[in-house]
XYZ file of C-alpha atoms in Angstrom:
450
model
C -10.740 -128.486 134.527
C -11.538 -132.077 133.953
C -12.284 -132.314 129.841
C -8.705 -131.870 128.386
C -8.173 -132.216 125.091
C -4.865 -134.216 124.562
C -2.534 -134.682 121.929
C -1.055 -137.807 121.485
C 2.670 -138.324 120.446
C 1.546 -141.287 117.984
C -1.030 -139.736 115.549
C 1.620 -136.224 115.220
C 5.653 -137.724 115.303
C 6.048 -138.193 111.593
C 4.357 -134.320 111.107
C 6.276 -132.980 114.113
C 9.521 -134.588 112.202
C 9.241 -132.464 109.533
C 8.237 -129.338 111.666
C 10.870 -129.721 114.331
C 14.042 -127.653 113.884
C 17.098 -129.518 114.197
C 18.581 -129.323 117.899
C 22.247 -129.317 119.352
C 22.902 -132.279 121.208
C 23.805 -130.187 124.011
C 20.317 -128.425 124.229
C 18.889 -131.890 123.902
C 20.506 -133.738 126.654
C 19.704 -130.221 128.684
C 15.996 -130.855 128.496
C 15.821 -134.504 128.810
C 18.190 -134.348 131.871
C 16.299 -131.569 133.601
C 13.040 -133.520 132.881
C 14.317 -136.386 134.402
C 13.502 -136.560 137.840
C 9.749 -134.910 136.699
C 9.071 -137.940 134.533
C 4.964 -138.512 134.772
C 4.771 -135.216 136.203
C 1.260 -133.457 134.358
C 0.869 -130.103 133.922
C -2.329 -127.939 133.238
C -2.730 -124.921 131.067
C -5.543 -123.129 128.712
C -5.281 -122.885 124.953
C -6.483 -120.764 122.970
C -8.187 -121.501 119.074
C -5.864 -119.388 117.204
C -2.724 -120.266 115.027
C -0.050 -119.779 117.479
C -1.580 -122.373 119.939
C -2.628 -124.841 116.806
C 1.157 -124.334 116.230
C 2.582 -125.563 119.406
C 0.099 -128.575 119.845
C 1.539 -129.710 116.612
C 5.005 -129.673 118.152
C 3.739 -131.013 121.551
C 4.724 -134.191 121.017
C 8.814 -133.271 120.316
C 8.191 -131.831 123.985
C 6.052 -134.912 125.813
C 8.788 -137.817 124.317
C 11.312 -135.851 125.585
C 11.033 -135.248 128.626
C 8.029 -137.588 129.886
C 6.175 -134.550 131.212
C 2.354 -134.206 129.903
C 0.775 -131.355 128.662
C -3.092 -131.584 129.105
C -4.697 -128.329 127.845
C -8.045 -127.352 127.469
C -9.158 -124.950 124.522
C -10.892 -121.740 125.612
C -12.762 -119.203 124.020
C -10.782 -115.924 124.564
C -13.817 -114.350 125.768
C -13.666 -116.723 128.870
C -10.592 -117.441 129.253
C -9.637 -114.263 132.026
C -12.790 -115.401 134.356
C -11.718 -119.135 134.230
C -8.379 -118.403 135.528
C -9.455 -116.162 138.098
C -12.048 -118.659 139.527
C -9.261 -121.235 139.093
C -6.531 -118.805 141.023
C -8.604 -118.057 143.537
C -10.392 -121.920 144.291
C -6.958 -123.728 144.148
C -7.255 -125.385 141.352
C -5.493 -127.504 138.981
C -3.900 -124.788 136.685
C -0.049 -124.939 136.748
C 0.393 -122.948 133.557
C -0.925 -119.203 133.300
C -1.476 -117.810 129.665
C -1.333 -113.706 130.793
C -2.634 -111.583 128.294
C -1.070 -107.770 127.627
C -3.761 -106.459 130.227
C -3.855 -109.535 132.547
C -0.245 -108.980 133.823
C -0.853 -106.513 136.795
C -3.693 -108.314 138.396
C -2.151 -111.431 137.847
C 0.600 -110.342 139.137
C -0.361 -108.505 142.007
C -2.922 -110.885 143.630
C 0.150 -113.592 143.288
C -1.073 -115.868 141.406
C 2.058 -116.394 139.129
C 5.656 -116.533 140.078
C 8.368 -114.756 139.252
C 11.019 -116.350 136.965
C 13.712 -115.412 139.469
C 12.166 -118.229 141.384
C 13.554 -120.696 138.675
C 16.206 -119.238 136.988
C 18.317 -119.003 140.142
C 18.446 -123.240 139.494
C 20.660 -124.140 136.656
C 19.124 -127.482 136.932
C 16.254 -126.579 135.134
C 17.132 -123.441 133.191
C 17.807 -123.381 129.649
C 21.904 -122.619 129.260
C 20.246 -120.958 126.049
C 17.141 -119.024 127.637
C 18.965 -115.627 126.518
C 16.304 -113.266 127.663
C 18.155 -110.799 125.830
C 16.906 -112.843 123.107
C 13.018 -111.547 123.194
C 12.351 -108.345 121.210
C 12.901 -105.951 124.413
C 9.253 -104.448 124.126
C 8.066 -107.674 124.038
C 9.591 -109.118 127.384
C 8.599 -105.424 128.709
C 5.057 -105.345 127.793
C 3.494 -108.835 128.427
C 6.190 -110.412 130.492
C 7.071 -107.832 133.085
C 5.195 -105.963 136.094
C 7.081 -103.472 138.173
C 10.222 -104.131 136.901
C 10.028 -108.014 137.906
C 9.667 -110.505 135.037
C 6.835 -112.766 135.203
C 6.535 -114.463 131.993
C 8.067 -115.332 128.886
C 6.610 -113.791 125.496
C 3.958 -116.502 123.785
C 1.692 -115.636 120.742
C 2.815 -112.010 120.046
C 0.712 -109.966 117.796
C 1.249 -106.482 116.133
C -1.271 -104.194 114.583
C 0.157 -104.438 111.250
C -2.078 -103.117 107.851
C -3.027 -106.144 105.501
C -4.382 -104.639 102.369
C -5.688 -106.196 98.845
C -2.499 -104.151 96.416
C -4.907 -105.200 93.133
C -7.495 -102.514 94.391
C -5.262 -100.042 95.407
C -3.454 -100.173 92.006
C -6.678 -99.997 89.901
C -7.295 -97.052 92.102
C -4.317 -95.337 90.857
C -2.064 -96.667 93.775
C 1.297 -98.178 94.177
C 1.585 -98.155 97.700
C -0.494 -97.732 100.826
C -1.064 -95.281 103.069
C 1.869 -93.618 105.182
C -0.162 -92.136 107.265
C -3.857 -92.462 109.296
C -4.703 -88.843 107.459
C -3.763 -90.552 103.641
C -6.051 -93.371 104.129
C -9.088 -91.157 104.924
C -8.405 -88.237 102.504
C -6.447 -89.811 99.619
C -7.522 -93.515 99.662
C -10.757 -93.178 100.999
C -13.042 -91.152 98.328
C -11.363 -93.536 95.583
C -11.658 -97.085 97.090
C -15.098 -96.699 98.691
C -18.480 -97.165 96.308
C -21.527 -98.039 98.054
C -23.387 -98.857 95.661
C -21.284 -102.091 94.678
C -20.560 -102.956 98.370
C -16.974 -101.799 98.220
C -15.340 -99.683 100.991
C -11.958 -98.430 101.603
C -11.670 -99.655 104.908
C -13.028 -102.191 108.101
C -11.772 -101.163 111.717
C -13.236 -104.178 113.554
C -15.291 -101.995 116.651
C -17.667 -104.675 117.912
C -19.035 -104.132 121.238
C -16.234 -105.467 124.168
C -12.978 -105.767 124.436
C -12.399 -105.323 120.365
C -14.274 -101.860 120.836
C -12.105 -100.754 123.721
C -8.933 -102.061 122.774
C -8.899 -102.952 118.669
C -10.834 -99.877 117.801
C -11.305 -96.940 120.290
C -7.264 -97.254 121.432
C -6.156 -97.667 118.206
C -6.651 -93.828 117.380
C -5.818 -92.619 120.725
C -2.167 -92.909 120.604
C -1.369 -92.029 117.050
C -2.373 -89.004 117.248
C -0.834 -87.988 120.481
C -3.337 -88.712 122.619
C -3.714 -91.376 125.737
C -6.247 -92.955 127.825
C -4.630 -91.650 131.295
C -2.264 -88.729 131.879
C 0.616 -89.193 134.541
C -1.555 -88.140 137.892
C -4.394 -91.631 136.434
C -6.778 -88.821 135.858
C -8.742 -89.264 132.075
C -6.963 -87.515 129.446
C -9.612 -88.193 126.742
C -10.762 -84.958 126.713
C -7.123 -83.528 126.026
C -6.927 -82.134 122.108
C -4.986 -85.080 120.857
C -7.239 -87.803 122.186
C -10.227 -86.091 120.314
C -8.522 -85.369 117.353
C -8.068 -89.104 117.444
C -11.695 -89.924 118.483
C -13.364 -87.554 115.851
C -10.840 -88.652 113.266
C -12.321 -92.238 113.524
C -16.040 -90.773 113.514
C -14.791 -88.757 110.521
C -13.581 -92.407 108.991
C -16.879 -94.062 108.705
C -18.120 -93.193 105.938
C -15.063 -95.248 104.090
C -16.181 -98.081 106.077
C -19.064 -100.807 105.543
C -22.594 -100.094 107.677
C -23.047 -101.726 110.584
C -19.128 -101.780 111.410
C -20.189 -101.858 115.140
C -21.019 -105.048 114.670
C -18.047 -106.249 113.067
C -15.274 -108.582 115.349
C -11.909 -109.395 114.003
C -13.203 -112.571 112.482
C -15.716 -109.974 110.045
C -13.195 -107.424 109.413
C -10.666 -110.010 108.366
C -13.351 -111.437 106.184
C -14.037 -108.550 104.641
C -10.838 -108.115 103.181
C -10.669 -112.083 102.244
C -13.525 -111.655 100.235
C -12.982 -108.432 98.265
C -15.257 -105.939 100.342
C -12.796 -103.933 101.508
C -9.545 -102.613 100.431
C -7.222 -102.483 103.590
C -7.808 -103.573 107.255
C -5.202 -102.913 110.389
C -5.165 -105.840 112.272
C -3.379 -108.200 114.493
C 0.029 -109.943 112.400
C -1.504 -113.495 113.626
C -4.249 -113.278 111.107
C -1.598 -113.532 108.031
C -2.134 -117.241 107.730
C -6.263 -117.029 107.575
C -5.617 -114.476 104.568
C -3.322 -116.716 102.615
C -5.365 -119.899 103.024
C -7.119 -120.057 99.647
C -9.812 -121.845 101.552
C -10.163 -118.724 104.227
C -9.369 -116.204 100.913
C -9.678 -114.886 97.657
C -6.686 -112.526 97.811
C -3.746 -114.956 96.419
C -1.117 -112.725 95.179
C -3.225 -109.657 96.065
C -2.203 -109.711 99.620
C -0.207 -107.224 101.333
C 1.560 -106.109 104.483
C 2.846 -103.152 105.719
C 3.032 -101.065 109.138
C -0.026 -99.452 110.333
C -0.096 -95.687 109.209
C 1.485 -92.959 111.007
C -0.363 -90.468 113.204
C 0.931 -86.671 114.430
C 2.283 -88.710 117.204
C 3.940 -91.457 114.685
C 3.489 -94.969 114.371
C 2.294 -96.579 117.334
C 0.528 -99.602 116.596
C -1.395 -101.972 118.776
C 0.172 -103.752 120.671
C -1.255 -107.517 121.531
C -0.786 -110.880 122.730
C 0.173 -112.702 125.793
C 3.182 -114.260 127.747
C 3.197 -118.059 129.697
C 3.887 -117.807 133.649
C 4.016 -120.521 136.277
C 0.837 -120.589 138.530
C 1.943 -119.856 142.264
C -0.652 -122.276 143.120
C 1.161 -125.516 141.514
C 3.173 -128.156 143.300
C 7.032 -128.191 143.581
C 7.380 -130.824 140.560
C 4.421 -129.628 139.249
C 6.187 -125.341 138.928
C 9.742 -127.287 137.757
C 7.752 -129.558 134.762
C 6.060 -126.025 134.438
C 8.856 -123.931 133.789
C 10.653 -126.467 131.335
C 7.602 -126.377 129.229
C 7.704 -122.473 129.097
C 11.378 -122.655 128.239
C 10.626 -124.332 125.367
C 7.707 -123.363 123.749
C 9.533 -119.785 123.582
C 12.952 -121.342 123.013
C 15.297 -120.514 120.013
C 15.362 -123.736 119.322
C 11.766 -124.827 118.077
C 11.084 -121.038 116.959
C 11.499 -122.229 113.187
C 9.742 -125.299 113.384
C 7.188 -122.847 115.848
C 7.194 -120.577 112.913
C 6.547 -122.590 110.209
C 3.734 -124.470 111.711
C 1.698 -120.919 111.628
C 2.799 -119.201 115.233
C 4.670 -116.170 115.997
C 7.747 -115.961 117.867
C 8.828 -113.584 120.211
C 12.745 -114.056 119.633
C 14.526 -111.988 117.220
C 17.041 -114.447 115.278
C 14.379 -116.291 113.780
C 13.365 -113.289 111.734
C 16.650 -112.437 110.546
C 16.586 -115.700 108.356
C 16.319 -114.404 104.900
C 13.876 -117.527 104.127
C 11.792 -116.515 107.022
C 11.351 -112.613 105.615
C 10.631 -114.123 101.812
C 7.978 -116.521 103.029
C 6.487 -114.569 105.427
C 5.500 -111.122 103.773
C 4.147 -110.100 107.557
C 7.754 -110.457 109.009
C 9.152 -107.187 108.596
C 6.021 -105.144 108.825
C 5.910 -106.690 112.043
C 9.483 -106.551 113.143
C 9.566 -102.794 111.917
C 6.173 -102.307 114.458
C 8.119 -103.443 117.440
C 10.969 -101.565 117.325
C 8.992 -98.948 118.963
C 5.584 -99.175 120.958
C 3.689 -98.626 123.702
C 3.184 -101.048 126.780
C 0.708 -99.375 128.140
C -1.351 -99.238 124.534
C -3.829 -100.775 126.909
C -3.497 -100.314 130.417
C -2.187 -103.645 131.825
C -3.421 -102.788 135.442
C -6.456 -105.185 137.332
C -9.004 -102.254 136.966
C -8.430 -102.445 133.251
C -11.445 -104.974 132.835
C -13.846 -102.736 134.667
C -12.630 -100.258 132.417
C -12.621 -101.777 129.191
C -16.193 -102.389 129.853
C -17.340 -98.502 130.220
C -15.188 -97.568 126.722
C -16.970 -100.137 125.029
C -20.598 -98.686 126.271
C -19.416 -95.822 125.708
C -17.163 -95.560 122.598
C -20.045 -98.347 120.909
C -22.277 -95.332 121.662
C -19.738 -92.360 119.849
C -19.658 -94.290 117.112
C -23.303 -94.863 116.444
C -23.518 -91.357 116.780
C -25.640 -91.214 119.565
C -23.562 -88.998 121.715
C -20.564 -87.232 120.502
C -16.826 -87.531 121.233
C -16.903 -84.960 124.069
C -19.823 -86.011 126.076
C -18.979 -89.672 125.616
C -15.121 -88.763 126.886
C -16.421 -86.998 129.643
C -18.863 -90.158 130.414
C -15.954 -92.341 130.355
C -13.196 -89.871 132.389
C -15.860 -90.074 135.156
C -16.840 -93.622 135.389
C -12.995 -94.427 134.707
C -11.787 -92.507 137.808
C -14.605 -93.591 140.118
C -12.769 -97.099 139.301
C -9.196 -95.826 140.169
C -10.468 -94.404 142.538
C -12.062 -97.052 144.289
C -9.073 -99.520 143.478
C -6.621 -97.181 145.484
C -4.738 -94.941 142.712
C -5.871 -91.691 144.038
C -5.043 -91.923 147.568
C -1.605 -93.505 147.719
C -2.465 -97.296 148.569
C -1.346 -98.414 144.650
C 1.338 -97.523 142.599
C 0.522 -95.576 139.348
C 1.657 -98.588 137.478
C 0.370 -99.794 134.203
């Protein structure tokens, strides 16, 4: 990983300035005097092209002046970014910083590639006085941080399935509010915000073929209504009643969608909305800023958040995002420079400044600022969503990739229509379980963990 892209502390201080939070002396002479023997020390990570990595970079330079440790990152579509750590992990490689996504944790994890944060913590030299892990929304530090009950990572560009919806539509529809719950938006809001004729639907649930199939679209109505992907034994449970209420519910849900919404990847569905196509969307909280941006959208004052609708189950909204580890495979100085850039980037401290340049924290004090909840309109929506959630909402174990491949065949396939919810469940259960099975679930070598 040779072709970093680097930001530079000249061309960003007078920005960073104005971003940067104010900081205690005493958390400022902690970092600079834990960096100090790691001066010149470079570190390696990969970055995504979203707003919560756009967000740090801008505040990069606070870190690099500080403590004399370089960040060189390189910028990664998601797409790739699993398979280019993996080849890294596994070739020795330059990587000292691991960005582990939701379902990344357990093979990460497992194959030790990433440390545990006992490993550091232990050495008050380089520990934050302030880390308070207690800090992190507890789901959070659970569900992309944690594997087995050890704590891997720290919680890094968080997302929540939250519903962004245009409230001008819904009130010349006769609306004041949205939908409480999943059965609402198809019964009630539905048949009055969808007319084909002028290219206007109720609703976009962004189902493109991959991992936004498996996990943004054929997941998203599993648990809702009660339903679940695995039952406790890691034999299928998509053939249970819940799970195909849930399936045929989002079959059932099409016809309040555009045609072609197969085809349609976060970037489309959030477009959609933007533009005035459709009326409400459920997607991931880190998509706020694209729908404010006047240059992005047409909704001005017409935006609005709330929770994703309630199923039988409740609410249970997706859960998303990743965590930063240290790579097992870096050098002493290398893990230490590592670790203080982790601390950090998910500190307290910068969380404002982090906010306010477009990311999402994972600590709870920052959205208890009353500033921060009147700016923001996604802040409580989002807050509310992870009071309560599920981990698991996609299983975080190493066969998950394997089997987020066969859903989206498979679920691409139920929703064209060309097999139905039963057959295609049944397709999946199989090919699912000849996976777990292979990996060692069945016959006692792995835990049931995901």
């Amino acid at each position: 990983m040779r072709h970093f892209l680097l930001a530079t502390v000249s061309a960003t201080v007078a920005m960073t300035a104005t971003l940067a939070l104010p900081q205690t002396a005493s958390a400022q002479d902690w970092l600079a005097a834990a960096a100090e023997p790691l001066k010149g020390t470079e570190i390696n990570g990969i970055f995504l092209d979203r707003p919560g990595y756009r967000a740090i970079i801008k505040l990069l330079p606070e870190f690099e002046q500080k403590t004399g440790i370089k960040v060189n990152y390189e910028i990664v579509p998601y797409e790739n970014t699993r398979e280019k750590q993996v080849l890294n992990f596994t070739s020795q490689g330059d990587l000292t910083l691991a960005l582990v996504d939701l379902v990344w944790i357990g093979e990460f994890a497992e194959n030790g590639w990433i440390d545990p944060i006992s490993n550091f913590t232990g050495d008050a030299s380089i520990t934050d006085p302030n880390l308070k892990l207690d800090g992190f929304f507890p789901l959070l530090l659970d569900a992309f941080g944690s594997w087995g009950g050890t704590t891997y990572g720290l919680p890094f560009d968080n997302y929540s399935g939250l519903l962004f919806y245009n409230s001008c539509m819904l009130k010349d529809a006769g609306f004041d509010a949205p939908p409480a719950t999943w059965a609402d938006l198809k019964d009630v809001y539905g048949p009055k915000l969808t007319d084909a004729s002028k290219n206007q639907y109720a609703f976009a649930l962004q189902s493109l073929r991959g991992e936004t199939q498996s996990a943004d679209s054929f997941m998203r109505v599993l648990w809702p209504f009660g339903g679940s992907l695995l039952d406790k034994d890691f034999k299928s449970n998509l053939m249970s009643a819940e799970s195909q209420t849930g399936l045929k519910f989002r079959q059932d849900l099409a016809q309040y969608m555009p045609e072609g919404i197969v085809s349609y990847d976060h970037a489309e569905a959030v477009n959609a909305l933007a533009q005035g196509q459709v009326a409400m969307i459920t997607e991931w909280s880190a998509f706020y800023g694209t729908l404010t941006d006047p240059a992005t959208s047409k909704l001005g004052d017409c935006l609005a958040v709330a929770p994703e609708p309630e199923g039988p189950a409740g609410r249970l909204p997706a859960l998303g995002g990743f965590s930063l580890a240290v790579a097992s495979q870096a050098s002493e100085e290398q893990k230490k420079a590592t670790w203080l850039f982790i601390q950090w980037a998910t500190s307290e401290e910068i969380a404002r400044a982090y906010v306010e340049a477009g990311g999402v924290s994972g600590r709870m004090s920052i959205y208890e600022q009353d500033d921060i909840k009147a700016k923001y309109k996604f802040v409580e929506p989002m807050v509310a969503s992870w009071q309560k959630g599920v981990p698991q909402y996609r299983p975080r174990f190493p066969a998950w990739p394997a089997i987020s491949e066969v859903i989206a065949e498979w679920g691409t396939k139920m929703q064209l229509g060309e097999v139905s919810t039963e057959d295609g469940a049944k397709e999946i259960g199989s090919r699912m379980e000849a996976i777990l099975e292979k990996e060692g679930y069945y016959d006692g070598k792995k835990e049931l963990l995901q």
